[in-house]
mmCIF file of C-alpha atoms in Angstrom:
data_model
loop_
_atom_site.group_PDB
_atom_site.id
_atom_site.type_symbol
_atom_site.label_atom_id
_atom_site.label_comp_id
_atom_site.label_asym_id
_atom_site.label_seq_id
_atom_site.Cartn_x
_atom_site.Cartn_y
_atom_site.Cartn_z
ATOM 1 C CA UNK A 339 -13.838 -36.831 15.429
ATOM 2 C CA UNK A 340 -13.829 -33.646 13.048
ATOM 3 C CA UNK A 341 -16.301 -31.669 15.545
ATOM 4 C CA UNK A 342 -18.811 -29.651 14.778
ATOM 5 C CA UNK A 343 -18.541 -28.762 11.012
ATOM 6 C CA UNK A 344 -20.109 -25.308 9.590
ATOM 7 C CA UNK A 345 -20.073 -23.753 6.274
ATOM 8 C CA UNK A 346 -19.141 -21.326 4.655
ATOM 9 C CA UNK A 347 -17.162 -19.767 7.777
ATOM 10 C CA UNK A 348 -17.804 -16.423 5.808
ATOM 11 C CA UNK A 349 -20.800 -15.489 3.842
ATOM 12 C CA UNK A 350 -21.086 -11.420 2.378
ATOM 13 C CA UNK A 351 -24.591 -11.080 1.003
ATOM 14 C CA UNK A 352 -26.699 -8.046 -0.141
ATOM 15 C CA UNK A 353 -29.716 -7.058 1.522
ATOM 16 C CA UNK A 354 -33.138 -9.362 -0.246
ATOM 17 C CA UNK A 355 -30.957 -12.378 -0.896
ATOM 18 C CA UNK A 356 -31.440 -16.051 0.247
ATOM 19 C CA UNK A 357 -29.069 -16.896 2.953
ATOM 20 C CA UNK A 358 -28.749 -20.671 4.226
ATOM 21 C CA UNK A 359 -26.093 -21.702 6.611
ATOM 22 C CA UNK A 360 -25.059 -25.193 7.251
ATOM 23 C CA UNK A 361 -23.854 -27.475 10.061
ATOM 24 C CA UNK A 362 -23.010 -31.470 10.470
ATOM 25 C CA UNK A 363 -23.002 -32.280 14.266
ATOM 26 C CA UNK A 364 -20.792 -34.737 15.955
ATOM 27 C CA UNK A 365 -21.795 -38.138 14.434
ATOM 28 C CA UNK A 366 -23.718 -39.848 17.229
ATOM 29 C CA UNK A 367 -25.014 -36.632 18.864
ATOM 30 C CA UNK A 368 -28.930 -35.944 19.241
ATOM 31 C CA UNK A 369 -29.108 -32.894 20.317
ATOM 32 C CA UNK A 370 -28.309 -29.707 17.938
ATOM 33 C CA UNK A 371 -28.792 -25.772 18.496
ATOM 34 C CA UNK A 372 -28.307 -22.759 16.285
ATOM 35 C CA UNK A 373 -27.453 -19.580 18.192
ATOM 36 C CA UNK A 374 -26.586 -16.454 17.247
ATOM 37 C CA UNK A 375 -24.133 -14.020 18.047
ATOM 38 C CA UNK A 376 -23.952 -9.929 18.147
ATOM 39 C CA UNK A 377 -22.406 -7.618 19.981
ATOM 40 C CA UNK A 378 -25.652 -5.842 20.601
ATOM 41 C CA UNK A 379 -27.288 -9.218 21.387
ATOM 42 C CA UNK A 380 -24.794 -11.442 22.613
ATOM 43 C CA UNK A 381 -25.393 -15.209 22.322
ATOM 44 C CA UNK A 382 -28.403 -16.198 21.878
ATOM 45 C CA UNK A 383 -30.314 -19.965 20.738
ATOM 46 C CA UNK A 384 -32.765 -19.529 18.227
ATOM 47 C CA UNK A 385 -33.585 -23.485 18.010
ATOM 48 C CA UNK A 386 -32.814 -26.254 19.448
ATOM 49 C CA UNK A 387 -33.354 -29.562 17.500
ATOM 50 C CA UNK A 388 -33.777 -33.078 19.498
ATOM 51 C CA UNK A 389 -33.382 -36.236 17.353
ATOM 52 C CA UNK A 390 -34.400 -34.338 14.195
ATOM 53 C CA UNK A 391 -37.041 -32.885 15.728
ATOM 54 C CA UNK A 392 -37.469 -28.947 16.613
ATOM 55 C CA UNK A 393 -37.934 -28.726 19.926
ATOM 56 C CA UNK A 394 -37.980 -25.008 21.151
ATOM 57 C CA UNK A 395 -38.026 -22.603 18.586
ATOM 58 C CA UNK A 396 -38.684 -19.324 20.539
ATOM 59 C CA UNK A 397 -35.861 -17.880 19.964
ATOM 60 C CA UNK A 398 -36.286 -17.575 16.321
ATOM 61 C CA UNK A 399 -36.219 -13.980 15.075
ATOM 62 C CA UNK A 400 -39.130 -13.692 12.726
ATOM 63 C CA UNK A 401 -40.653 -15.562 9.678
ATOM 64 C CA UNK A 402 -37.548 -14.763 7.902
ATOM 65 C CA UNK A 403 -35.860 -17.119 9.703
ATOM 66 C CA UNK A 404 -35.946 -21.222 9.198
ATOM 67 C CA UNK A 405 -33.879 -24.576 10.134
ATOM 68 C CA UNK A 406 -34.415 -28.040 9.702
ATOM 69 C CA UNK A 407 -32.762 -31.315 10.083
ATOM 70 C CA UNK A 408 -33.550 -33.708 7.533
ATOM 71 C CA UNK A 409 -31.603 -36.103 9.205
ATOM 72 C CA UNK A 410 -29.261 -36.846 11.981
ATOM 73 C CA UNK A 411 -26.009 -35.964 10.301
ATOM 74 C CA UNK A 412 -27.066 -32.437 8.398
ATOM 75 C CA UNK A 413 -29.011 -28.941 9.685
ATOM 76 C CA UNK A 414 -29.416 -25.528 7.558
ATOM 77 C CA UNK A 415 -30.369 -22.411 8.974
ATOM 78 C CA UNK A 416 -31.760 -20.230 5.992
ATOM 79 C CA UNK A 417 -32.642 -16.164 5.837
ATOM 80 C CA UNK A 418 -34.521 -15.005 3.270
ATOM 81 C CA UNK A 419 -34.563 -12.641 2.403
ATOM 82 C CA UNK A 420 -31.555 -10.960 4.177
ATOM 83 C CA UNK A 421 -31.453 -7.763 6.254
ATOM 84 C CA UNK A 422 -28.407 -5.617 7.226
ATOM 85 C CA UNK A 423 -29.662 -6.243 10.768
ATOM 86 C CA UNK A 424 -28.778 -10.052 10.499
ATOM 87 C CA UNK A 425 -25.448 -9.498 10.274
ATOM 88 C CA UNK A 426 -23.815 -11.892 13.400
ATOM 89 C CA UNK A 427 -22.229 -15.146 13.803
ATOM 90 C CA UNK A 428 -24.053 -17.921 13.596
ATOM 91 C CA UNK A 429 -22.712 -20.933 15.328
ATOM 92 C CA UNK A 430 -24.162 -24.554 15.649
ATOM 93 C CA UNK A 431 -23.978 -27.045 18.561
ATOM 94 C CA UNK A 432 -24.121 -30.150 19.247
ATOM 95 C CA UNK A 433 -24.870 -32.871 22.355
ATOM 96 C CA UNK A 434 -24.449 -36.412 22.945
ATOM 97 C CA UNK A 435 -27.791 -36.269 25.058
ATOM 98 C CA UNK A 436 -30.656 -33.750 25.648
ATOM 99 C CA UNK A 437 -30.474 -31.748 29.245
ATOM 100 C CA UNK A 438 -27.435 -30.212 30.712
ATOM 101 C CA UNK A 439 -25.135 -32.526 28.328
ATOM 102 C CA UNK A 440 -22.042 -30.367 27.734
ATOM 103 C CA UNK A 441 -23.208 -28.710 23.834
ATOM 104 C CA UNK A 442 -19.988 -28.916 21.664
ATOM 105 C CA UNK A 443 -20.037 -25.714 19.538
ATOM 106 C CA UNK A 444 -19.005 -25.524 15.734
ATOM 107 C CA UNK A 445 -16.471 -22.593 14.483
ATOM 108 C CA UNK A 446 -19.433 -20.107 13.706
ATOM 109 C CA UNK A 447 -20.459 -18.422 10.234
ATOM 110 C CA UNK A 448 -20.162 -14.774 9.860
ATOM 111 C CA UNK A 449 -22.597 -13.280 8.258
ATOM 112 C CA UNK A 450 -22.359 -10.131 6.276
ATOM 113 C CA UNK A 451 -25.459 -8.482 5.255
ATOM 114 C CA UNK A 452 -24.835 -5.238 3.136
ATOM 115 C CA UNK B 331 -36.609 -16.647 33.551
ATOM 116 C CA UNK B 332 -33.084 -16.859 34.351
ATOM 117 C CA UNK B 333 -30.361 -14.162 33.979
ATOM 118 C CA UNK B 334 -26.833 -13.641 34.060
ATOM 119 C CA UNK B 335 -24.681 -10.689 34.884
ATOM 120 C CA UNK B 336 -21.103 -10.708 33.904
ATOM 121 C CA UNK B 337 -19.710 -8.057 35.884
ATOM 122 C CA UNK B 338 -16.116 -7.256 34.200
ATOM 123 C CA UNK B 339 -16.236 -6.428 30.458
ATOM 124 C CA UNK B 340 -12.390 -6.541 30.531
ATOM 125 C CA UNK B 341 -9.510 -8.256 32.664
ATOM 126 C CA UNK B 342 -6.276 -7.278 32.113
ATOM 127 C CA UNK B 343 -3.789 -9.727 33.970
ATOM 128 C CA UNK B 344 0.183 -10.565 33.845
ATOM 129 C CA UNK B 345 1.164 -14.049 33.079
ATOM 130 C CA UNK B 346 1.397 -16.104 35.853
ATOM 131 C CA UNK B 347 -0.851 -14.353 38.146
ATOM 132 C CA UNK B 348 -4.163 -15.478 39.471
ATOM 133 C CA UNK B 349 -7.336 -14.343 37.756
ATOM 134 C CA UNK B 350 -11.056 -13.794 38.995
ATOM 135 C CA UNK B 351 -13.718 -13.528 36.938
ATOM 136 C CA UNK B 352 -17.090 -12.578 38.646
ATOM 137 C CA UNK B 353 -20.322 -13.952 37.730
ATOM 138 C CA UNK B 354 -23.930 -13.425 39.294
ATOM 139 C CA UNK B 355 -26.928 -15.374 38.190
ATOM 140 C CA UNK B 356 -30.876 -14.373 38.775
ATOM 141 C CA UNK B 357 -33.628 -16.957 38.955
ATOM 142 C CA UNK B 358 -36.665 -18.235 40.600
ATOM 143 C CA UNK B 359 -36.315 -21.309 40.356
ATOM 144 C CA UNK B 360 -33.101 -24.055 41.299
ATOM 145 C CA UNK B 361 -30.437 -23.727 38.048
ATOM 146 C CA UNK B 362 -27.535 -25.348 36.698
ATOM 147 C CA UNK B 363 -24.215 -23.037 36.222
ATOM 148 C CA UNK B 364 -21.133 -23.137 33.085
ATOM 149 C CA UNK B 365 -18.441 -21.337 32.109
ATOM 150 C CA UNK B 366 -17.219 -21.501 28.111
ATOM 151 C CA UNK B 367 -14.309 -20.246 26.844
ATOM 152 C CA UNK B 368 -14.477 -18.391 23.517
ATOM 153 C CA UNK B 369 -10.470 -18.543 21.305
ATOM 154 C CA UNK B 370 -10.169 -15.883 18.759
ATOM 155 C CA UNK B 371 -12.225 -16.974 15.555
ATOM 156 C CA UNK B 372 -13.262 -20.243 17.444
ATOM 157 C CA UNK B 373 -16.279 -21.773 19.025
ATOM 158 C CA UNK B 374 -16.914 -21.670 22.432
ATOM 159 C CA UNK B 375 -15.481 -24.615 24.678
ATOM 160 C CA UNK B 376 -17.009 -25.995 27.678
ATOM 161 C CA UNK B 377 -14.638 -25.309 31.064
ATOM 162 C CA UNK B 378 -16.729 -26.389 33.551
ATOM 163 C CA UNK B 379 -20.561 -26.503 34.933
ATOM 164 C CA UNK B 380 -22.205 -27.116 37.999
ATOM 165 C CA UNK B 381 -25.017 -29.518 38.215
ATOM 166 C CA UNK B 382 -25.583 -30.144 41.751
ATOM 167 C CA UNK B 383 -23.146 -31.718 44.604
ATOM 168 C CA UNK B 384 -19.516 -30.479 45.715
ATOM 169 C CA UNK B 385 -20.120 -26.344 45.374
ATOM 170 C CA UNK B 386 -16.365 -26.656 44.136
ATOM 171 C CA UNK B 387 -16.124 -27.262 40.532
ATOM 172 C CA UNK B 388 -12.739 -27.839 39.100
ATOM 173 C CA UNK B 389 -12.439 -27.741 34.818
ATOM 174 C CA UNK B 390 -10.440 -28.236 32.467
ATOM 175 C CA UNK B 391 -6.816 -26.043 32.095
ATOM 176 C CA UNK B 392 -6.493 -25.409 35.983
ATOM 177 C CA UNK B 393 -9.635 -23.269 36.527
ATOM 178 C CA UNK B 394 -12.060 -23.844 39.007
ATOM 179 C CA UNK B 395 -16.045 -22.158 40.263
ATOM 180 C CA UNK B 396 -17.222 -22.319 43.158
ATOM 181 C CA UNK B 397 -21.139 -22.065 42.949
ATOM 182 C CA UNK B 398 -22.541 -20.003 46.175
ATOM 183 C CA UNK B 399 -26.405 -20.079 46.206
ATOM 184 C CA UNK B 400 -27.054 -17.413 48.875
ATOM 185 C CA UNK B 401 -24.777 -14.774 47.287
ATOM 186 C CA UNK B 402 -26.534 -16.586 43.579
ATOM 187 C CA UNK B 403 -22.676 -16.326 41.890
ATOM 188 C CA UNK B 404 -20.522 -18.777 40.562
ATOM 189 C CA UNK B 405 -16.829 -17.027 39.936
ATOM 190 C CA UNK B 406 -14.338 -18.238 37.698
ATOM 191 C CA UNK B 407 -10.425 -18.800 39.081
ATOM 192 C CA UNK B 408 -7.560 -19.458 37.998
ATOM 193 C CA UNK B 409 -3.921 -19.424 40.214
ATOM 194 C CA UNK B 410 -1.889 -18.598 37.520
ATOM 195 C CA UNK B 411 -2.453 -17.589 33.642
ATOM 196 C CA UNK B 412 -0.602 -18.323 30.840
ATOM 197 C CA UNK B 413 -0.519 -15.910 27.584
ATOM 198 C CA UNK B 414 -2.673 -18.869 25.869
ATOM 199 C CA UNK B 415 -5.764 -17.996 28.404
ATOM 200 C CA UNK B 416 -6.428 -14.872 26.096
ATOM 201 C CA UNK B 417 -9.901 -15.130 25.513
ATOM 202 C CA UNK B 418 -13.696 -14.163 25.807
ATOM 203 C CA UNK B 419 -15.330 -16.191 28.977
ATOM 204 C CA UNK B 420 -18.733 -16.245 29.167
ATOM 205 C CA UNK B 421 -21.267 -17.085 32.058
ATOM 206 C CA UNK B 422 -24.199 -19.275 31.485
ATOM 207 C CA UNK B 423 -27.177 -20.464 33.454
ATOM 208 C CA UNK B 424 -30.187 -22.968 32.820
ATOM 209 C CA UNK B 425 -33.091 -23.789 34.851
ATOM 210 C CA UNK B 426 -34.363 -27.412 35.862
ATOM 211 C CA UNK B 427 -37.562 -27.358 33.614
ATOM 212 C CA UNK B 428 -35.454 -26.434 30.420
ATOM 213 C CA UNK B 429 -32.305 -27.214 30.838
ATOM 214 C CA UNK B 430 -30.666 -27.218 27.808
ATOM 215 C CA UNK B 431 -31.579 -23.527 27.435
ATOM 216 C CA UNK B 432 -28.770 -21.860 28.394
ATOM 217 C CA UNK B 433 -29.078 -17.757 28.783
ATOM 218 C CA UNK B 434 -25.218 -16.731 28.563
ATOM 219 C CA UNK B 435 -23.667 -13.388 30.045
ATOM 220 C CA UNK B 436 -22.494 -10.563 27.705
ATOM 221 C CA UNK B 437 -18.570 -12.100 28.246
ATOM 222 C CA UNK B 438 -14.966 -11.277 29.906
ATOM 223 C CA UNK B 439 -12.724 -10.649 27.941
ATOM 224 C CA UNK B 440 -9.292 -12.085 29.482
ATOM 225 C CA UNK B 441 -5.831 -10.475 27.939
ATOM 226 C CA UNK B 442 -2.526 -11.921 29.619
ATOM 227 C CA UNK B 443 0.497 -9.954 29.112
ATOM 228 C CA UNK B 444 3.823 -11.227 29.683
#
């Protein structure tokens, strides 16, 4: 299997533009997260998705900020508009299960935000 | 809510010496315990986790945790690095009622020198 799959790896956007980040799980997994990472912040989930369905999404920033999953094999993560302050990586994870199941984590996309 | 303290930012360590990397954890409630592993310009990478049972958790690439519930730390060892163990280790915890939620620790960063 390919793994977790994220694009673009690298996005540079100016501040008041649409953002949206993408992510194709491990085929067969049901479980999918978007976290976010800063060196401020660390790493932290902003939603977690169970069989298409958004489960906890506390963790979201603000309004700004939206996922789905309009189906099993396909998330986006979308910012608009943009802020310098967004500027992290972004990574995506999947699981085979929901729970404690070990959460396979994509390469990331770095954000940009100038 | 659970918490994690990392409590090295940095470990410097030759190759083929044994490493420690210290980890506390703060909750109310029972928890379950991982370690990831973070490349350069990768995802993280499960090593190992602790879900109840043997206190002695062994992982992948020779390193090991041992989970100790009255001192509430689970430390990372290894016997002997190689110069491929540079990387960013991070700490995470979840509790029983959400357990996919995983609060990570601000990271170690491991550099082996030959």
């Amino acid at each position: 299997d390919a793994g977790v799959i994220q694009s673009p790896r690298h996005e540079v956007t100016e501040m008041g533009q649409e953002v949206t980040l993408r992510c194709k799980p491990i085929s067969g997994h049901n479980s999918l997260f978007w976290y976010r990472q800063t060196m401020m912040r660390g790493l932290e989930l902003l939603i977690y998705f169970n069989n298409n369905v958004p489960i906890d999404d506390s963790g979201m920033p603000e309004d700004r900020f939206s996922a789905k999953m309009p189906n099993a094999s396909f998330s986006t993560l979308k910012i608009q508009p943009s802020e310098p302050r967004d500027s992290a990586v972004y990574f995506c994870a999947s699981s085979l299960l929901a729970g404690t199941d070990t959460q396979y984590f994509g390469p990331g996309t770095r954000l940009t935000v100038l | 809510a659970q918490s994690v303290t990392q409590l090295d930012s940095q470990v410097p360590v030759f190759e083929e010496a044994p490493v420690e990397l210290r980890c506390n954890y703060s909750s109310s409630v029972s928890v379950y315990l991982f370690w990831y592993v973070q490349y350069p310009n990768q995802g993280l990478q499960l090593l190992l986790k602790y879900l109840s049972g043997s206190t002695l958790v062994k992982g992948i690439n020779g390193f090991e945790a041992e989970f100790n519930k009255s001192q509430t730390s689970f430390h990372l060892r290894k016997p002997s690095v190689h110069i491929s163990d540079t990387a960013e280790y991070f700490c995470a915890v979840s509790s029983r009622s959400n357990d996919y939620k995983l609060s990570f620790g601000a990271g170690t960063t491991v550099t082996v020198r030959a």
